[in-house]
Coordinates of C-alpha atoms in Angstrom, one line a residue:
X1 CA -51.4 -301.9 -27.5
X2 CA -50.2 -300.8 -23.7
X3 CA -52.6 -298.4 -21.7
X4 CA -49.9 -295.9 -21.7
X5 CA -49.9 -295.5 -25.1
X6 CA -53.8 -295.2 -24.7
X7 CA -53.8 -292.8 -22.6
X8 CA -51.3 -290.7 -24.6
X9 CA -53.5 -291.5 -27.8
X10 CA -56.7 -290.3 -25.4
X11 CA -54.9 -286.7 -25.3
X12 CA -53.9 -286.4 -29.3
X13 CA -57.4 -285.0 -29.9
X14 CA -56.8 -281.9 -27.0
X15 CA -53.1 -281.4 -28.5
X16 CA -54.2 -281.5 -32.0
X17 CA -56.9 -278.8 -31.6
X18 CA -54.3 -276.6 -29.6
X19 CA -52.3 -276.8 -32.7
X20 CA -54.9 -275.7 -35.0
X21 CA -55.8 -273.0 -32.8
X22 CA -52.4 -272.2 -33.2
X23 CA -51.8 -272.3 -36.3
X24 CA -54.8 -270.2 -37.3
X25 CA -53.9 -267.2 -34.4
X26 CA -49.9 -267.0 -36.4
X27 CA -52.1 -267.0 -40.0
X28 CA -54.6 -264.1 -38.5
X29 CA -52.2 -262.3 -37.0
X30 CA -50.1 -262.1 -40.0
X31 CA -52.7 -261.3 -42.4
X32 CA -53.4 -258.4 -39.6
X33 CA -49.1 -257.6 -39.7
X34 CA -49.7 -257.2 -43.4
X35 CA -52.8 -254.9 -43.7
X36 CA -51.0 -252.2 -41.1
X37 CA -47.7 -252.4 -43.2
X38 CA -50.0 -251.5 -46.5
X39 CA -51.5 -248.6 -44.8
X40 CA -48.1 -247.5 -43.9
X41 CA -46.3 -248.2 -47.7
X42 CA -49.5 -247.3 -49.4
X43 CA -50.3 -243.9 -47.8
X44 CA -47.7 -242.3 -45.4
X45 CA -45.4 -241.7 -48.1
X46 CA -47.8 -239.5 -49.7
X47 CA -48.8 -237.6 -46.7
X48 CA -45.2 -237.0 -46.0
X49 CA -44.8 -235.3 -49.6
X50 CA -47.9 -233.7 -49.9
X51 CA -46.6 -231.4 -46.3
X52 CA -43.1 -231.3 -47.4
X53 CA -44.3 -229.7 -50.9
X54 CA -47.0 -227.5 -49.1
X55 CA -44.0 -226.3 -46.5
X56 CA -41.6 -225.4 -49.9
X57 CA -44.3 -223.8 -51.5
X58 CA -44.6 -221.7 -48.8
X59 CA -40.9 -220.7 -48.4
X60 CA -40.8 -220.0 -52.0
X61 CA -43.8 -217.9 -51.6
X62 CA -41.7 -216.1 -48.6
X63 CA -38.9 -215.8 -50.9
X64 CA -41.3 -213.5 -53.5
X65 CA -42.3 -211.6 -50.7
X66 CA -38.5 -211.3 -49.7
X67 CA -37.6 -210.0 -53.3
X68 CA -40.9 -207.5 -53.6
X69 CA -39.3 -206.2 -49.9
X70 CA -36.3 -205.6 -52.0
X71 CA -34.5 -208.4 -50.4
X72 CA -33.6 -209.5 -53.8
X73 CA -30.6 -212.3 -53.5
X74 CA -32.3 -213.4 -50.0
X75 CA -35.0 -214.1 -51.5
X76 CA -33.3 -215.4 -55.2
X77 CA -31.6 -217.7 -52.8
X78 CA -34.4 -219.1 -51.1
X79 CA -36.4 -219.8 -53.8
X80 CA -33.7 -221.9 -55.4
X81 CA -33.1 -224.3 -52.3
X82 CA -36.7 -224.9 -52.5
X83 CA -37.5 -225.6 -56.3
X84 CA -35.1 -228.7 -56.3
X85 CA -36.8 -230.2 -53.0
X86 CA -40.4 -230.0 -54.1
X87 CA -39.6 -231.0 -58.0
X88 CA -38.4 -234.3 -56.1
X89 CA -41.3 -234.6 -53.6
X90 CA -43.6 -234.2 -56.6
X91 CA -41.8 -237.1 -58.9
X92 CA -42.3 -239.2 -55.8
X93 CA -45.7 -238.5 -55.5
X94 CA -46.4 -239.4 -58.9
X95 CA -44.8 -242.7 -58.6
X96 CA -46.9 -243.4 -55.5
X97 CA -50.3 -242.8 -56.7
X98 CA -52.3 -245.5 -54.7
X99 CA -55.7 -244.4 -54.4
X100 CA -58.9 -243.7 -56.1
X101 CA -58.6 -240.0 -57.6
X102 CA -55.1 -239.4 -56.3
X103 CA -54.1 -239.5 -60.2
X104 CA -56.4 -236.8 -61.0
X105 CA -55.1 -234.6 -57.9
X106 CA -51.7 -235.5 -58.5
X107 CA -51.7 -234.6 -62.2
X108 CA -53.4 -231.1 -61.0
X109 CA -50.8 -230.6 -59.1
X110 CA -48.5 -230.9 -61.9
X111 CA -50.6 -228.5 -63.9
X112 CA -50.1 -226.0 -61.2
X113 CA -46.6 -226.5 -60.3
X114 CA -45.4 -226.1 -64.1
X115 CA -47.8 -222.7 -64.0
X116 CA -46.4 -221.7 -61.1
X117 CA -42.8 -221.8 -62.2
X118 CA -43.7 -220.1 -65.4
X119 CA -45.0 -217.3 -63.5
X120 CA -42.3 -217.1 -60.6
X121 CA -39.5 -217.1 -63.7
X122 CA -41.3 -213.9 -65.1
X123 CA -41.7 -212.6 -61.8
X124 CA -37.8 -212.9 -61.0
X125 CA -37.0 -210.7 -64.8
X126 CA -38.7 -207.8 -63.4
X127 CA -36.6 -204.8 -62.7
X128 CA -38.4 -202.3 -60.8
X129 CA -39.9 -203.2 -57.1
X130 CA -42.9 -201.8 -58.7
X131 CA -43.5 -204.3 -61.3
X132 CA -42.2 -207.5 -59.4
X133 CA -45.0 -206.2 -56.8
X134 CA -47.8 -205.9 -59.7
X135 CA -46.8 -209.3 -60.8
X136 CA -46.7 -211.0 -57.6
X137 CA -50.1 -210.1 -56.7
X138 CA -51.6 -210.7 -60.4
X139 CA -49.5 -214.2 -61.3
X140 CA -47.5 -216.0 -58.4
X141 CA -50.0 -215.4 -55.3
X142 CA -53.0 -217.1 -57.4
X143 CA -50.7 -219.9 -58.7
X144 CA -49.5 -220.2 -55.0
X145 CA -52.9 -220.7 -53.9
X146 CA -53.8 -223.1 -56.3
X147 CA -50.8 -225.6 -56.5
X148 CA -51.1 -225.4 -52.5
X149 CA -54.9 -226.3 -53.0
X150 CA -53.9 -229.3 -55.3
X151 CA -51.3 -230.1 -52.7
X152 CA -53.9 -230.2 -50.0
X153 CA -56.0 -232.2 -51.8
X154 CA -53.8 -235.2 -52.2
X155 CA -52.8 -234.7 -48.5
X156 CA -56.7 -235.0 -47.7
X157 CA -56.9 -238.2 -49.7
X158 CA -54.5 -240.0 -48.6
X159 CA -55.5 -239.0 -45.1
X160 CA -59.3 -240.1 -45.4
X161 CA -57.5 -243.0 -47.3
X162 CA -55.5 -244.4 -44.0
X163 CA -58.6 -243.2 -41.8
X164 CA -60.9 -245.7 -43.8
X165 CA -57.7 -248.4 -43.5
X166 CA -57.4 -248.1 -40.2
X167 CA -61.1 -248.6 -39.0
X168 CA -61.3 -251.4 -41.9
X169 CA -58.2 -253.2 -40.0
X170 CA -60.1 -252.8 -36.2
X171 CA -62.9 -254.3 -38.2
X172 CA -61.2 -257.4 -39.4
X173 CA -59.3 -257.4 -35.8
X174 CA -62.5 -258.3 -34.1
X175 CA -63.8 -260.4 -37.0
X176 CA -60.4 -262.2 -36.2
X177 CA -61.1 -262.0 -32.4
X178 CA -64.2 -263.6 -32.7
X179 CA -63.3 -266.5 -34.9
X180 CA -60.6 -266.8 -32.7
X181 CA -62.7 -267.0 -29.5
X182 CA -65.2 -269.6 -31.5
X183 CA -62.2 -271.7 -33.2
X184 CA -60.8 -272.4 -29.3
X185 CA -64.4 -272.9 -27.9
X186 CA -64.7 -275.4 -31.0
X187 CA -61.2 -277.0 -30.4
X188 CA -61.6 -277.2 -27.2
X189 CA -65.0 -278.8 -26.9
X190 CA -64.2 -281.5 -30.1
X191 CA -60.7 -282.0 -28.2
X192 CA -62.5 -282.7 -24.9
X193 CA -65.1 -284.7 -26.4
X194 CA -62.6 -286.8 -28.1
X195 CA -59.9 -287.4 -25.0
X196 CA -62.7 -287.9 -22.7
X197 CA -64.7 -290.9 -25.0
X198 CA -61.0 -292.0 -25.5
X199 CA -60.2 -292.2 -21.6
X200 CA -63.2 -293.7 -20.9
X201 CA -62.9 -296.6 -23.2
X202 CA -59.2 -297.0 -22.0
X203 CA -60.1 -297.0 -18.5
X204 CA -63.4 -298.8 -19.1
X205 CA -61.7 -301.9 -17.7
X206 CA -60.5 -300.3 -14.6
X207 CA -64.1 -299.9 -13.8
X208 CA -64.7 -303.9 -14.7
X209 CA -61.6 -305.0 -11.9
X210 CA -63.0 -302.4 -9.6
X211 CA -66.6 -303.8 -9.1
X212 CA -64.6 -307.5 -9.3
X213 CA -62.6 -306.5 -6.1
X214 CA -65.6 -305.3 -4.5
X215 CA -67.5 -308.1 -4.9
X216 CA -64.4 -310.1 -4.1
X217 CA -64.3 -308.4 -0.8
X218 CA -68.1 -309.1 0.3
X219 CA -66.8 -312.9 0.3
X220 CA -68.1 -313.6 -3.5
X221 CA -65.1 -315.6 -4.1
X222 CA -66.2 -316.8 -7.5
X223 CA -66.7 -313.3 -9.3
X224 CA -64.0 -313.2 -12.3
X225 CA -62.6 -309.9 -14.6
X226 CA -63.5 -310.2 -17.5
X227 CA -61.0 -307.8 -19.1
X228 CA -60.2 -308.5 -22.8
X229 CA -56.7 -307.2 -24.4
X230 CA -53.0 -307.9 -23.7
X231 CA -52.1 -304.1 -21.9
X232 CA -51.2 -303.9 -18.2
X233 CA -54.7 -304.0 -16.8
X234 CA -55.3 -306.9 -18.8
X235 CA -52.3 -308.4 -17.2
X236 CA -53.6 -307.3 -13.7
X237 CA -57.1 -309.1 -14.2
X238 CA -55.8 -312.3 -15.2
X239 CA -53.8 -312.2 -12.1
X240 CA -56.7 -310.8 -10.3
X241 CA -58.4 -313.9 -11.4
X242 CA -55.8 -316.4 -10.5
X243 CA -56.2 -314.7 -7.1
X244 CA -59.8 -314.9 -6.8
X245 CA -59.5 -318.6 -7.7
X246 CA -56.2 -319.6 -5.2
X247 CA -59.0 -318.0 -2.4
X248 CA -62.0 -320.4 -3.5
X249 CA -60.2 -323.0 -3.4
X250 CA -58.4 -322.0 0.1
X251 CA -61.9 -321.4 1.1
X252 CA -63.1 -325.1 -0.1
X253 CA -60.8 -326.6 1.4
X254 CA -60.0 -325.1 4.8
X255 CA -63.9 -323.8 6.0
X256 CA -65.0 -327.1 7.3
X257 CA -61.9 -326.7 9.4
X258 CA -62.2 -323.0 10.5
X259 CA -65.9 -323.9 11.7
X260 CA -64.3 -326.8 13.6
X261 CA -62.0 -324.7 14.8
X262 CA -64.4 -322.2 15.7
X263 CA -66.6 -324.9 17.5
X264 CA -63.9 -325.8 19.9
X265 CA -62.8 -322.5 20.7
X266 CA -66.4 -321.4 21.7
X267 CA -67.0 -325.2 23.6
X268 CA -63.8 -324.1 25.0
X269 CA -64.4 -320.9 26.3
X270 CA -68.1 -322.1 27.9
X271 CA -66.4 -324.8 29.5
X272 CA -65.0 -322.0 32.1
X273 CA -66.8 -321.3 35.3
X274 CA -66.0 -317.6 35.0
X275 CA -67.6 -315.2 32.8
X276 CA -65.4 -314.1 29.3
X277 CA -66.7 -311.3 27.4
X278 CA -64.7 -310.4 23.7
X279 CA -64.5 -307.1 22.4
X280 CA -63.5 -305.8 18.8
X281 CA -61.0 -303.3 18.4
X282 CA -64.2 -300.8 18.3
X283 CA -65.5 -302.0 21.5
X284 CA -68.2 -303.7 20.1
X285 CA -69.1 -307.3 21.8
X286 CA -68.3 -310.3 19.5
X287 CA -68.5 -313.2 21.8
X288 CA -69.4 -314.1 25.3
X289 CA -69.6 -317.7 27.0
X290 CA -72.4 -319.7 28.9
X291 CA -71.4 -317.9 32.2
X292 CA -71.2 -314.6 30.9
X293 CA -74.7 -315.4 29.7
X294 CA -76.1 -316.9 32.7
X295 CA -74.4 -314.1 35.3
X296 CA -74.2 -310.9 33.3
X297 CA -77.3 -311.5 31.1
X298 CA -75.6 -310.8 28.1
X299 CA -76.2 -312.5 24.5
X300 CA -74.8 -311.4 20.9
X301 CA -78.7 -311.7 19.8
X302 CA -80.2 -308.8 22.2
X303 CA -78.7 -305.9 19.7
X304 CA -79.0 -302.4 20.6
X305 CA -76.5 -301.5 23.8
X306 CA -76.0 -305.0 25.3
X307 CA -74.0 -303.5 28.3
X308 CA -76.9 -301.9 29.1
X309 CA -78.3 -304.7 30.3
X310 CA -76.0 -305.6 32.8
X311 CA -76.1 -304.4 36.1
X312 CA -74.3 -301.1 36.9
X313 CA -71.4 -302.4 38.8
X314 CA -70.8 -304.9 36.4
X315 CA -71.4 -302.9 33.7
X316 CA -68.5 -300.0 34.8
X317 CA -66.1 -302.2 35.5
X318 CA -66.0 -304.5 32.2
X319 CA -66.3 -301.0 30.4
X320 CA -63.1 -299.8 32.4
X321 CA -61.2 -303.3 31.5
X322 CA -61.9 -302.9 27.8
X323 CA -61.0 -299.0 27.9
X324 CA -58.0 -299.8 29.1
X325 CA -56.9 -302.6 27.1
X326 CA -58.4 -300.9 24.0
X327 CA -56.3 -297.6 24.5
X328 CA -53.1 -299.3 24.1
X329 CA -52.3 -299.7 27.6
X330 CA -51.7 -303.4 27.7
X331 CA -53.3 -306.2 30.2
X332 CA -55.5 -305.5 33.1
X333 CA -54.2 -306.8 36.5
X334 CA -56.4 -306.1 39.8
X335 CA -54.5 -304.3 42.3
X336 CA -56.3 -306.9 45.0
X337 CA -59.6 -308.5 46.3
X338 CA -60.9 -304.8 46.6
X339 CA -61.7 -304.5 43.2
X340 CA -64.1 -307.6 43.0
X341 CA -67.8 -306.4 42.0
X342 CA -70.9 -307.9 44.0
X343 CA -73.2 -309.5 41.6
X344 CA -76.7 -310.6 43.0
X345 CA -78.0 -313.6 41.4
X346 CA -81.0 -316.0 42.7
X347 CA -78.7 -318.4 43.9
X348 CA -76.6 -315.9 45.9
X349 CA -74.2 -313.0 45.8
X350 CA -71.0 -313.7 43.3
X351 CA -67.9 -311.3 43.3
X352 CA -66.3 -311.1 40.5
X353 CA -62.5 -310.0 39.9
X354 CA -61.7 -308.4 36.3
X355 CA -58.7 -309.1 34.5
X356 CA -58.2 -308.2 30.7
X357 CA -56.3 -309.5 28.2
X358 CA -55.5 -307.7 24.2
X359 CA -56.1 -309.3 21.0
X360 CA -53.3 -309.0 18.9
X361 CA -53.5 -309.2 14.7
X362 CA -51.2 -310.4 12.5
X363 CA -49.3 -306.8 12.4
X364 CA -48.8 -306.6 16.2
X365 CA -51.9 -304.2 16.4
X366 CA -54.5 -304.6 19.2
X367 CA -58.1 -306.2 17.5
X368 CA -59.6 -306.7 20.2
X369 CA -59.9 -307.6 24.3
X370 CA -60.8 -310.0 26.4
X371 CA -61.9 -309.4 29.6
X372 CA -62.6 -312.1 32.4
X373 CA -64.4 -311.8 35.4
X374 CA -62.8 -314.1 37.5
X375 CA -64.9 -315.8 40.7
X376 CA -63.7 -315.1 44.1
X377 CA -67.0 -315.4 46.1
X378 CA -65.4 -318.3 48.0
X379 CA -62.1 -316.8 48.1
X380 CA -63.6 -313.9 49.5
X381 CA -65.5 -315.7 52.1
X382 CA -62.6 -317.0 53.4
X383 CA -61.0 -313.5 53.4
X384 CA -64.0 -312.5 55.3
X385 CA -63.7 -315.6 57.8
X386 CA -59.6 -314.8 58.5
X387 CA -60.3 -311.2 59.4
X388 CA -63.3 -312.4 61.3
X389 CA -60.6 -314.6 63.3
X390 CA -58.2 -312.1 63.2
X391 CA -60.4 -309.5 64.6
X392 CA -62.1 -312.0 67.4
X393 CA -58.1 -313.3 68.3
X394 CA -57.0 -309.8 68.7
X395 CA -60.2 -308.4 70.9
X396 CA -59.2 -311.7 73.1
X397 CA -56.1 -310.4 73.5
X398 CA -56.9 -307.4 74.6
X399 CA -58.0 -308.1 78.1
X400 CA -55.2 -310.2 79.1
X401 CA -52.2 -308.2 77.7
X402 CA -53.4 -305.4 79.3
X403 CA -53.4 -307.4 83.0
X404 CA -50.0 -308.4 81.6
X405 CA -48.6 -304.9 80.8
X406 CA -49.8 -303.9 84.2
X407 CA -48.3 -306.6 86.0
X408 CA -45.0 -306.3 84.5
X409 CA -45.2 -302.6 85.0
X410 CA -45.6 -303.0 88.6
X411 CA -42.9 -305.8 89.1
X412 CA -40.4 -303.2 87.2
X413 CA -41.2 -300.5 89.3
X414 CA -40.8 -302.4 92.7
X415 CA -44.3 -302.2 93.8
X416 CA -44.1 -305.9 95.1
X417 CA -40.5 -305.9 95.9
X418 CA -36.9 -305.3 95.4
X419 CA -35.8 -306.5 92.0
X420 CA -32.5 -307.5 91.0
X421 CA -30.6 -305.7 88.1
X422 CA -30.7 -308.8 86.2
X423 CA -34.4 -309.1 87.3
X424 CA -35.2 -305.6 85.9
X425 CA -33.5 -306.1 82.4
X426 CA -35.7 -309.1 82.0
X427 CA -38.7 -307.3 83.2
X428 CA -37.8 -304.3 81.0
X429 CA -37.3 -306.7 77.6
X430 CA -41.3 -307.9 78.6
X431 CA -42.5 -304.6 78.9
X432 CA -41.2 -303.4 75.4
X433 CA -42.8 -306.8 73.7
X434 CA -46.1 -306.1 75.4
X435 CA -45.9 -302.8 74.3
X436 CA -45.1 -304.1 70.6
X437 CA -48.1 -306.9 71.1
X438 CA -50.2 -303.8 72.1
X439 CA -49.1 -302.2 69.2
X440 CA -50.2 -305.0 66.8
X441 CA -53.4 -305.9 68.6
X442 CA -54.5 -302.4 68.2
X443 CA -53.6 -302.4 64.4
X444 CA -55.4 -305.3 63.7
X445 CA -58.6 -304.2 65.8
X446 CA -58.0 -301.0 63.6
X447 CA -58.0 -303.0 60.6
X448 CA -61.2 -305.1 61.5
X449 CA -63.0 -302.1 62.0
X450 CA -62.1 -300.6 58.6
X451 CA -63.0 -303.9 56.8
X452 CA -66.5 -304.0 58.6
X453 CA -66.8 -300.5 57.6
X454 CA -67.2 -299.3 61.2
X455 CA -64.0 -296.6 60.7
X456 CA -65.6 -293.1 61.7
X457 CA -64.2 -290.0 60.8
X458 CA -64.6 -287.2 63.5
X459 CA -63.7 -284.4 60.8
X460 CA -62.6 -280.7 62.5
X461 CA -60.4 -278.1 60.6
X462 CA -57.0 -278.4 61.2
X463 CA -53.7 -276.5 60.7
X464 CA -51.5 -278.7 58.6
X465 CA -48.5 -277.2 61.1
X466 CA -49.8 -278.7 63.9
X467 CA -50.3 -282.4 62.4
X468 CA -46.2 -282.2 61.3
X469 CA -45.1 -280.8 64.5
X470 CA -47.5 -283.7 66.3
X471 CA -46.0 -286.4 63.8
X472 CA -42.4 -285.1 64.7
X473 CA -42.8 -284.8 68.0
X474 CA -43.5 -288.7 68.4
X475 CA -40.5 -289.9 66.8
X476 CA -38.2 -287.4 68.0
X477 CA -37.1 -289.6 70.8
X478 CA -36.2 -292.6 68.1
X479 CA -34.9 -290.1 66.0
X480 CA -32.2 -289.0 68.3
X481 CA -31.2 -292.5 69.3
X482 CA -30.6 -293.2 65.4
X483 CA -28.8 -290.0 65.2
X484 CA -31.6 -288.9 62.2
X485 CA -32.4 -285.3 61.7
X486 CA -36.2 -284.1 61.5
X487 CA -37.2 -281.3 59.3
X488 CA -40.4 -279.9 57.8
X489 CA -41.6 -277.5 55.3
X490 CA -45.2 -276.2 55.3
X491 CA -46.2 -273.8 52.6
X492 CA -47.9 -270.2 53.0
X493 CA -50.7 -270.6 50.8
X494 CA -51.7 -274.1 53.0
X495 CA -53.7 -272.5 55.5
X496 CA -55.9 -275.4 57.2
X497 CA -57.4 -279.0 55.9
X498 CA -60.5 -280.8 57.1
X499 CA -59.3 -284.2 58.6
X500 CA -59.6 -286.5 61.6
X501 CA -56.4 -285.0 63.4
X502 CA -56.2 -288.8 65.5
X503 CA -56.5 -290.8 62.5
X504 CA -54.3 -288.5 60.1
X505 CA -51.4 -288.1 62.8
X506 CA -51.3 -291.8 63.0
X507 CA -50.6 -292.1 59.0
X508 CA -47.8 -289.1 59.3
X509 CA -46.9 -291.0 62.4
X510 CA -46.5 -294.3 60.8
X511 CA -44.8 -292.7 57.9
X512 CA -42.0 -290.7 60.0
X513 CA -41.3 -293.5 62.1
X514 CA -41.0 -295.7 59.0
X515 CA -38.6 -293.2 57.6
X516 CA -36.3 -292.9 61.0
X517 CA -36.4 -296.5 60.9
X518 CA -34.7 -296.8 57.4
X519 CA -32.3 -294.1 57.4
X520 CA -29.1 -294.7 58.7
X521 CA -27.4 -292.3 61.2
X522 CA -26.6 -288.9 59.8
X523 CA -29.7 -289.0 57.7
X524 CA -32.6 -287.0 57.2
X525 CA -36.4 -287.3 57.4
X526 CA -38.1 -284.3 56.1
X527 CA -42.2 -283.3 56.2
X528 CA -43.3 -281.1 53.3
X529 CA -46.7 -280.0 52.7
X530 CA -47.7 -277.8 49.6
X531 CA -50.8 -277.3 47.5
X532 CA -52.0 -278.9 44.6
X533 CA -54.6 -277.4 42.6
X534 CA -57.7 -278.4 44.2
X535 CA -55.8 -280.9 46.5
X536 CA -53.0 -280.7 49.4
X537 CA -49.9 -282.7 49.3
X538 CA -47.9 -284.2 52.3
X539 CA -44.8 -285.7 51.4
X540 CA -42.3 -288.0 54.0
X541 CA -38.8 -287.9 52.3
X542 CA -36.0 -289.8 53.9
X543 CA -32.5 -290.6 52.8
X544 CA -32.4 -294.4 53.6
X545 CA -31.7 -297.5 51.5
X546 CA -34.9 -297.3 49.2
X547 CA -37.5 -299.6 48.0
X548 CA -36.8 -301.8 45.3
X549 CA -39.1 -301.5 42.3
X550 CA -40.7 -304.9 42.4
X551 CA -41.6 -304.3 46.4
X552 CA -43.1 -301.0 45.6
X553 CA -46.6 -302.2 44.8
X554 CA -46.8 -304.9 47.3
X555 CA -45.5 -303.0 50.6
X556 CA -49.3 -301.3 50.6
X557 CA -50.6 -304.9 51.2
X558 CA -52.1 -306.5 54.4
X559 CA -49.4 -308.4 56.7
X560 CA -46.6 -307.5 54.0
X561 CA -42.9 -307.3 55.1
X562 CA -40.4 -306.5 52.7
X563 CA -37.0 -308.6 53.3
X564 CA -34.6 -306.9 55.6
X565 CA -37.3 -304.8 57.3
X566 CA -36.6 -303.9 61.2
X567 CA -37.9 -306.9 63.2
X568 CA -41.7 -305.5 64.9
X569 CA -45.2 -305.1 63.8
X570 CA -47.0 -307.1 61.8
X571 CA -47.0 -305.1 58.7
X572 CA -50.1 -303.2 58.9
X573 CA -49.3 -299.8 59.3
X574 CA -49.2 -298.6 55.1
X575 CA -52.2 -300.9 54.8
X576 CA -54.0 -298.7 57.6
X577 CA -52.6 -295.5 56.0
X578 CA -54.2 -296.0 52.7
X579 CA -57.4 -296.9 54.1
X580 CA -57.8 -294.0 56.4
X581 CA -56.3 -291.7 53.8
X582 CA -59.0 -293.0 51.1
X583 CA -61.7 -292.6 53.7
X584 CA -60.6 -288.7 53.6
X585 CA -61.0 -288.5 49.8
X586 CA -57.5 -288.9 49.1
X587 CA -54.7 -291.3 47.4
X588 CA -51.6 -292.6 49.2
X589 CA -48.5 -293.5 46.9
X590 CA -44.4 -294.0 47.3
X591 CA -41.8 -292.5 44.8
X592 CA -38.3 -294.5 45.4
X593 CA -35.1 -296.4 44.2
X594 CA -32.8 -298.7 45.5
X595 CA -30.0 -295.9 46.9
X596 CA -31.9 -292.9 46.9
X597 CA -34.4 -292.7 49.8
X598 CA -38.0 -292.8 49.6
X599 CA -41.3 -290.2 49.3
X600 CA -44.4 -291.5 50.5
X601 CA -47.2 -288.8 49.5
X602 CA -50.8 -288.4 50.1
X603 CA -53.2 -285.7 49.0
X604 CA -56.5 -284.5 50.7
X605 CA -59.0 -282.2 49.6
X606 CA -58.7 -278.4 49.9
X607 CA -61.1 -277.1 51.9
X608 CA -64.0 -275.3 50.8
X609 CA -63.8 -271.6 51.6
X610 CA -67.3 -270.1 52.9
X611 CA -67.6 -266.6 52.3
X612 CA -69.4 -264.6 55.0
X613 CA -72.6 -262.7 53.9

């Protein structure tokens, strides 16, 4: 028997109960209908006949009064018209005797009617009005009363019978309602019980199969679903048992290989010198290597918030990289060595640079994240040594370069004697190179101060318009030589900013100068200042050749020079500008596309307005 047939049979008792209730309801309603019909058939005809006889008697009595009053022809015509109708109704009543005592009342009506007709015929034979009047009051009027009383008795008898039958019908209707309610409840209870029992028996194998599936999900590969029968669930149970047996064989055959592979992978990550931390899709720590245990003090056996035992700086970096990868943003790559975090250890400080990569499942979704903290301690020390060397060289260059600039200036101005035109050209070129070298030395010294944390800002409240005007004035000569227009647009809602005007002026001047260098003749460099929420945004837009996307991420690196860049400088201007803006609590970036110009922007905090008391 199939499962579908079982379920259908389980619903059969409930359907049978509904059919039974319907049959009982049809029979009961039919009985009620016949009872009401009997009331109309048995009594209504007699009531109607009695009422008509009463009316016809009254008309005959009126006809007798017409005759007494002298209207002989009118009275005779009226009484003759009523006799036949009254006789017909009386015969109808005599053939419709249905109630106890109705026969006696009908017989009395017949006797009274015969007597009334005899008296009425005698009344009509009288010739004088006096005699008619005497006969009316002596014979007609008493006979009329007798017949009318007999008709009223028949009428009352049938009306009472109709009332009694109607009351009986009401009581019967109440009994039927009670019977129907009880029948519906009984049928529903029996049908529901039978259907529930049969459905439970039909679905019991499903419960057995469900328990087996849960045990298999917990790793019990020896479980089997015992389901008897030949229906679909039994077939499903057999298929489940086959699957469980195949999984058990697969586990037994591959368990050793899996354990060996796991041990090999663990040994591999343990051999890495850098800390490696593996998280699950829910952010829970899954695995660490020996370096992570030694450096970060992480352990899978600690329980609780395992990252809580990591130093705050390293914990913040690990959580940030984990959130980036698990948030679906792809692999995490550091922007530079400045993202390295310092961890204090007994053998000395170590600098760790974070990287992160996602772990993908079979369907391509992210099921975990691997965070690697690359040890860049030696590279950072080399970088510090390089910076120290650059700062030392720049500082040593400064004094002789100043003397050289002064000597070239004195010779070019003819202070030590006249110079020829050819000599003047050579001295002018030498002076320009000295100025360029002086700019490079100043940039190197500024960079060394920034990296050493010695950059001090003298902050004061200034107008953005003043900063923009100063930056544009410093580049007007170069812009005029190249045929580039300079423009500005300062929002009216930006009244002032809290900055170091000298340092920020160098930033704006550097950005405007770069725009002039990379904008062809007839182009334009525009500086815009506007309020953006709680910050002030500065933009330097040019109509130059633009920057390729692959170069935009590197132009803020130290000593980086884009291919095709004009000769001059050491590639430190944008790097220093970024450091200065960040020292003010802002951000610096670029929006550019090849052939569409570039827009360098930076933001500064909106100054706090202090209300006077």
